[in-house]
XYZ file of C-alpha atoms in Angstrom:
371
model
C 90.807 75.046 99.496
C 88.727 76.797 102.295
C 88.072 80.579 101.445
C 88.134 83.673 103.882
C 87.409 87.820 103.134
C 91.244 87.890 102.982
C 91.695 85.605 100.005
C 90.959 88.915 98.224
C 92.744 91.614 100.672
C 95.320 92.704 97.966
C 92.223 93.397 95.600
C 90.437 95.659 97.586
C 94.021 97.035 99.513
C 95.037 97.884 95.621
C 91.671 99.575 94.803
C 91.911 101.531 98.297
C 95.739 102.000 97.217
C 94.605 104.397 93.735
C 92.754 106.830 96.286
C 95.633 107.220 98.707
C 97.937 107.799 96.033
C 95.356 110.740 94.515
C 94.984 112.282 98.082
C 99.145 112.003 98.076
C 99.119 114.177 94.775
C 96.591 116.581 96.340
C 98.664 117.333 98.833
C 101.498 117.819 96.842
C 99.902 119.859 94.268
C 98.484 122.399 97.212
C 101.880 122.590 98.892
C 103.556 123.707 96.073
C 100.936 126.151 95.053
C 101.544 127.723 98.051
C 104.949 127.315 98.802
C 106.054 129.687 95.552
C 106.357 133.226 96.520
C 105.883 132.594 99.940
C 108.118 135.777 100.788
C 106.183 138.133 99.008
C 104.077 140.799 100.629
C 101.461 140.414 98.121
C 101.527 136.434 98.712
C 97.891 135.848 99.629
C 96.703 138.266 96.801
C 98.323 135.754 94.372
C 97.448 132.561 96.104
C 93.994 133.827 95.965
C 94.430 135.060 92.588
C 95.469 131.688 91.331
C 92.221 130.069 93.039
C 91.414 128.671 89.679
C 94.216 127.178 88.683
C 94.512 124.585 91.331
C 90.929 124.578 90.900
C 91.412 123.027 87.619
C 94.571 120.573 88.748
C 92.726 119.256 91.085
C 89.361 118.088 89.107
C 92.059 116.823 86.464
C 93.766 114.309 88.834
C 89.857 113.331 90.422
C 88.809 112.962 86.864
C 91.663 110.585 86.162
C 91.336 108.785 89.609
C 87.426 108.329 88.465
C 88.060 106.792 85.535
C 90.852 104.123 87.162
C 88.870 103.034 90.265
C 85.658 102.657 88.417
C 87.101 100.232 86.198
C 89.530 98.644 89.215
C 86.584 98.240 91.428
C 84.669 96.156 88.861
C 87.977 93.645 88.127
C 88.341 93.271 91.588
C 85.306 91.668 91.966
C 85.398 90.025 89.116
C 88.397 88.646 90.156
C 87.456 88.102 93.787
C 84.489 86.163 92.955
C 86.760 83.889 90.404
C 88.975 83.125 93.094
C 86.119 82.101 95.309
C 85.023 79.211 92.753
C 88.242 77.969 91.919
C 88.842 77.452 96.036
C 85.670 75.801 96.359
C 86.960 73.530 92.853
C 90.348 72.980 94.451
C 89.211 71.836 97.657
C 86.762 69.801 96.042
C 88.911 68.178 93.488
C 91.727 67.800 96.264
C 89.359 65.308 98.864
C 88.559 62.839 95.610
C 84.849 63.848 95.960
C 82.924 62.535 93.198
C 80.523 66.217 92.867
C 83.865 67.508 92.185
C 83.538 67.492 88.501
C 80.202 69.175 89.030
C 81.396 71.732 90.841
C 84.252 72.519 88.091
C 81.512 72.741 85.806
C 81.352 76.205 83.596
C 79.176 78.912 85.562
C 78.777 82.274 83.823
C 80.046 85.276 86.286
C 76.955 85.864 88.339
C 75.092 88.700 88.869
C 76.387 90.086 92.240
C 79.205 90.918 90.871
C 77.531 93.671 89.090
C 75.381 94.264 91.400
C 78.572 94.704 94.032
C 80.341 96.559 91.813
C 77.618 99.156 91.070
C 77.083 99.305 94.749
C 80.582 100.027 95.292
C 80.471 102.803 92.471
C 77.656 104.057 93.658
C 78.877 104.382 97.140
C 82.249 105.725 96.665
C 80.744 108.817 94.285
C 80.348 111.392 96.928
C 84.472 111.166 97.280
C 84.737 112.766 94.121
C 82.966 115.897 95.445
C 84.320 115.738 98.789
C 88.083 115.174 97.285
C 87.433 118.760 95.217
C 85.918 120.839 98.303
C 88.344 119.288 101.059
C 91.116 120.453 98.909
C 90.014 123.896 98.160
C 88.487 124.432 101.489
C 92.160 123.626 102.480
C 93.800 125.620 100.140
C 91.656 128.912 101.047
C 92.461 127.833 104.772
C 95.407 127.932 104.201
C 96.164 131.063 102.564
C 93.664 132.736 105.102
C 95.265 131.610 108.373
C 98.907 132.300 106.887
C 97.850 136.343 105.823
C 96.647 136.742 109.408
C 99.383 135.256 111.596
C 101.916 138.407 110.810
C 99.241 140.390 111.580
C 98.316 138.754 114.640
C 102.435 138.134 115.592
C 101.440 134.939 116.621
C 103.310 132.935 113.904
C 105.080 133.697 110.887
C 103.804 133.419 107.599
C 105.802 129.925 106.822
C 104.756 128.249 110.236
C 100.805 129.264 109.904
C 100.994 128.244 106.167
C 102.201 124.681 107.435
C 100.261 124.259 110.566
C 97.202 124.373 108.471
C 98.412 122.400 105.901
C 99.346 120.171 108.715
C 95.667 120.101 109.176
C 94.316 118.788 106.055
C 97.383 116.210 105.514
C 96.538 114.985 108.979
C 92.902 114.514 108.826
C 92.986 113.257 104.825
C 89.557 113.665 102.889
C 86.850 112.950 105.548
C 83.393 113.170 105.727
C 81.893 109.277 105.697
C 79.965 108.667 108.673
C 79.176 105.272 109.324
C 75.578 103.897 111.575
C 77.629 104.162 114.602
C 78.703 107.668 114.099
C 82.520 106.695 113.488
C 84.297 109.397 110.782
C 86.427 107.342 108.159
C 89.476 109.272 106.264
C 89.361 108.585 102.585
C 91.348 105.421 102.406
C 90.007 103.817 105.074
C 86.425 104.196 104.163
C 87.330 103.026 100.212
C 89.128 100.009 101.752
C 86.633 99.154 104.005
C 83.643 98.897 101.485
C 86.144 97.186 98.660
C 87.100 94.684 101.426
C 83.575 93.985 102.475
C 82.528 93.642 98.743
C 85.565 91.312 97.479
C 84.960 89.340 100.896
C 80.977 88.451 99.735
C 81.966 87.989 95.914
C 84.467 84.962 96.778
C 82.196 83.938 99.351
C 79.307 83.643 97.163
C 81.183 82.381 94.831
C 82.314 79.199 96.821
C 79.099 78.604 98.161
C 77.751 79.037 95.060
C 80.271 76.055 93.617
C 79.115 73.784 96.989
C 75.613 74.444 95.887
C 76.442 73.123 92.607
C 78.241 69.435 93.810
C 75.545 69.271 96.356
C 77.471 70.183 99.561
C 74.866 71.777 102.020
C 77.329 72.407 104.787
C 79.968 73.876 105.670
C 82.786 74.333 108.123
C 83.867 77.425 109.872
C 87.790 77.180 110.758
C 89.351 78.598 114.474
C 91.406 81.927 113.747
C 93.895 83.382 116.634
C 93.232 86.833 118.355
C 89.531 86.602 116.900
C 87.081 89.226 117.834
C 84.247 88.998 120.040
C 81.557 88.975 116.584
C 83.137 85.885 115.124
C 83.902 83.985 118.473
C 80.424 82.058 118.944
C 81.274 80.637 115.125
C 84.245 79.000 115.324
C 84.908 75.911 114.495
C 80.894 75.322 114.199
C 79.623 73.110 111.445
C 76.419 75.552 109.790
C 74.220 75.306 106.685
C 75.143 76.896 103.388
C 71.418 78.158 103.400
C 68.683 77.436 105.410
C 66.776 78.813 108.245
C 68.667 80.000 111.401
C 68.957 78.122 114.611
C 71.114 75.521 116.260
C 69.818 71.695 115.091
C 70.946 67.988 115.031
C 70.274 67.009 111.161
C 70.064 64.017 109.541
C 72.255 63.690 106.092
C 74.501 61.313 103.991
C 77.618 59.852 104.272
C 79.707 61.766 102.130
C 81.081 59.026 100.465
C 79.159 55.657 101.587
C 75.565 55.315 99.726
C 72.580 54.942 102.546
C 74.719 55.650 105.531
C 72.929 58.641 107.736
C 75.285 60.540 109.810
C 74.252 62.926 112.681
C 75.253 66.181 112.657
C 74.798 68.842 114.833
C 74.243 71.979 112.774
C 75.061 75.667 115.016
C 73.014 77.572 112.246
C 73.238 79.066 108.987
C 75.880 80.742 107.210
C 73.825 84.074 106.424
C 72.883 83.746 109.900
C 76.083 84.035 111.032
C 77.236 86.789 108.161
C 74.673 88.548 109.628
C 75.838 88.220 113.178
C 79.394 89.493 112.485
C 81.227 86.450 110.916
C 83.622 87.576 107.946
C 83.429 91.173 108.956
C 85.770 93.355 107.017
C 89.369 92.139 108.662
C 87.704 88.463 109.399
C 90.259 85.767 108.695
C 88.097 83.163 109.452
C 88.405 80.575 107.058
C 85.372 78.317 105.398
C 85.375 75.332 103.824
C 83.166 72.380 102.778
C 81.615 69.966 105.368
C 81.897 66.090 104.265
C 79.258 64.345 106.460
C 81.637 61.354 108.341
C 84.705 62.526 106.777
C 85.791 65.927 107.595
C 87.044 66.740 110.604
C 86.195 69.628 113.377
C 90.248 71.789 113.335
C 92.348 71.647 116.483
C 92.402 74.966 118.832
C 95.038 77.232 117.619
C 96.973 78.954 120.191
C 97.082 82.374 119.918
C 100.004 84.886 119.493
C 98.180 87.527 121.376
C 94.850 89.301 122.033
C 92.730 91.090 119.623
C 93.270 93.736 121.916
C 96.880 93.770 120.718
C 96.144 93.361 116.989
C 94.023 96.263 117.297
C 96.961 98.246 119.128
C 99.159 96.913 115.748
C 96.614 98.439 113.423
C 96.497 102.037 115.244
C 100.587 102.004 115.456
C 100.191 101.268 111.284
C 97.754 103.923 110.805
C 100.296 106.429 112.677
C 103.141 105.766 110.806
C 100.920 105.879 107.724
C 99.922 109.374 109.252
C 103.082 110.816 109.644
C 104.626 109.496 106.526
C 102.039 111.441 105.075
C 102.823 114.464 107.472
C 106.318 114.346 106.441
C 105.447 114.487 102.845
C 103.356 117.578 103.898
C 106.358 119.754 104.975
C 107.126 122.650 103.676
C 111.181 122.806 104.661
C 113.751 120.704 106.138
C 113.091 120.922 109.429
C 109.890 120.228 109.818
C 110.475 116.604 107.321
C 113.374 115.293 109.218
C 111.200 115.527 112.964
C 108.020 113.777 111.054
C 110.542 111.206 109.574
C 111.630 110.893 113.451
C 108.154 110.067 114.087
C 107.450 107.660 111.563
C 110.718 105.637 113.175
C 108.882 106.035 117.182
C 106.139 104.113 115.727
C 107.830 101.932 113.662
C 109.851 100.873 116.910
C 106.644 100.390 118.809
C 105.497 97.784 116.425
C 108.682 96.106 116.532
C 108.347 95.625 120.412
C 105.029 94.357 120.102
C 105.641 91.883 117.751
C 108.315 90.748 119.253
C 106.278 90.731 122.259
C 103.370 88.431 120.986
C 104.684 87.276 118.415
C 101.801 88.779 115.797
C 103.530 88.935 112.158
C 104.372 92.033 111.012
C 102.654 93.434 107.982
C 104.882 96.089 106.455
C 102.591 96.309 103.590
C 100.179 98.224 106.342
C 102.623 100.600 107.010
C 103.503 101.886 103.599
C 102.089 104.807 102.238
C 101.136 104.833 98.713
C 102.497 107.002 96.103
C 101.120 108.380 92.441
C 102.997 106.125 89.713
């Protein structure tokens, strides 16, 4: 079958998944801290005084969550890069192509998926630091802003306390700056990088098998509300390696001995990686090209713009946001009018939907919890 980044979302989505549920327990862990004694007059003398304590809470749930995502990160890939061969086996086997048996042959797990994973690793180990220093930067915040306000008779102790919890809950663990100067929150930057490495492992992976039953080209399918990166590839016929540059090439039949077909080739498929194609979020699909036998897809209407699936996305982050807002609060109150928020948004996404007709991916909007 043809193979896109997202035949291994829900491996990167649960990687990303073990961080968001750590940052949850942060949270937690520093709203109770502070919550207990909160009507004493010597409340920031013990909040201070118990400094260390968290201290140690903390590095014991970043300890655990380095130990989990290390080893998740490299059986995602692992796994991602499986599932790319046995597409590129299925699709094969599936047309009656003769290489097919080839292809199916025994290949040992190759090395980029060490390589990926160790980049991955490698990437992600700043978070570790940044987890501990956001939180107790937080914490201190905290406890400093929420001494002051009776002082000040701006705000009592309670709603200073939670408006700069509010602070850290809403902003997460940040810090990752990407080339174009864009600020990811925790989960967003761990699911990013998992998504773009379990996108190249199956990728490879099914080229890899092509290369193997002697398939050269391949075929890049149509997907609705594309973005403006992937556009120029669709539905394009380009070579599994090779130099860049549109072409007309001369190759076999697939299937009849001697017979040349013409094909016209748009370029090559690290070309087009390299120009945007199967970008993290990419559903564009790719699958083996059988000189005089496979086809070139229909158009595929779309259900909206990309400009609306990126409006879905931001709607999904907000309810994500508030959810975790809500989990933030520190009395009643202040819960039930976050919960109220969560509902705006989830109403929003219902209209549009229903508008365009986009699918609705409730996974997105779920907010993951410690087990």
């Amino acid at each position: 079958m043809p193979v896109s980044p997202d035949l291994s979302e829900d491996l990167a989505t649960a990687v990303a998944d073990l961080y968001e549920a750590a940052e949850g327990v942060l949270i937690g862990k520093i709203r109770r801290a502070l919550a207990e004694g909160l009507g004493s007059p010597v409340w920031a003398e013990l909040k201070l005084a118990a400094v260390g304590n968290l201290q140690a809470a903390v590095q014991e749930v970043i300890a655990a969550l380095q130990t989990d995502a290390s080893g998740a990160i490299g059986q995602a890939l692992a796994e991602a890069y499986d599932r790319g061969q046995q597409a590129a086996v299925a699709e094969l086997g599936a047309l009656g192509v003769g290489q097919a048996a080839a292809a199916a042959a025994a290949l040992p797990t190759a090395p980029i998926v060490d390589r990926l994973a160790q980049a991955v690793i490698a990437d992600t180990g700043p978070v570790y630091l940044r987890m501990l220093r956001a939180s107790m930067d937080a914490y201190r915040d905290v406890v400093a802003r929420a001494a002051a306000a009776p002082l000040l008779g701006a705000q009592t102790r309670r709603q200073a306390a939670q408006a700069a919890l509010d602070d850290f809950a809403s902003r997460g663990v940040k810090g990752f700056v990407d080339s174009r100067g864009r600020s990811w929150e925790l989960r967003s930057y761990v699911e990013m990088a998992m998504r773009s490495a379990t996108a190249r492992a199956s990728l490879e992976a099914h080229s890899d098998r092509l290369g193997a039953a002697g398939v050269e080209l391949v075929m890049v399918s149509q997907a609705p509300e594309e973005c403006p990166l992937c556009r120029p590839w669709e539905r394009q016929i380009l070579a599994r390696t090779g130099a860049p540059g549109a072409r007309d090439v001369q190759v076999e039949h697939a299937t009849e001995d001697g017979e040349m077909v013409t094909v016209r080739v748009a370029g090559s498929l690290p070309e087009a990686r390299a120009a945007g194609l199967h970008h993290p979020n990419c559903r564009h699909r790719v699958s083996a090209y059988l000189p005089g036998m496979s086809r070139i897809p229909a158009v595929q209407p779309s259900r909206g713009t990309y400009e609306d699936t990126q409006k879905q996305r931001y709607y999904e982050r907000q309810i994500r946001k508030w959810k975790r807002l809500a989990d933030a609060g520190m009395d009643e109150a202040t819960v039930k009018a976050r919960r109220a928020r969560v509902r705006e948004y989830q109403t929003r996404v219902r209209e549009l939907v229903a508008e365009t007709g986009l699918p609705r991916k409730r996974h997105r909007e779920q907010l993951t919890t410690a087990r």
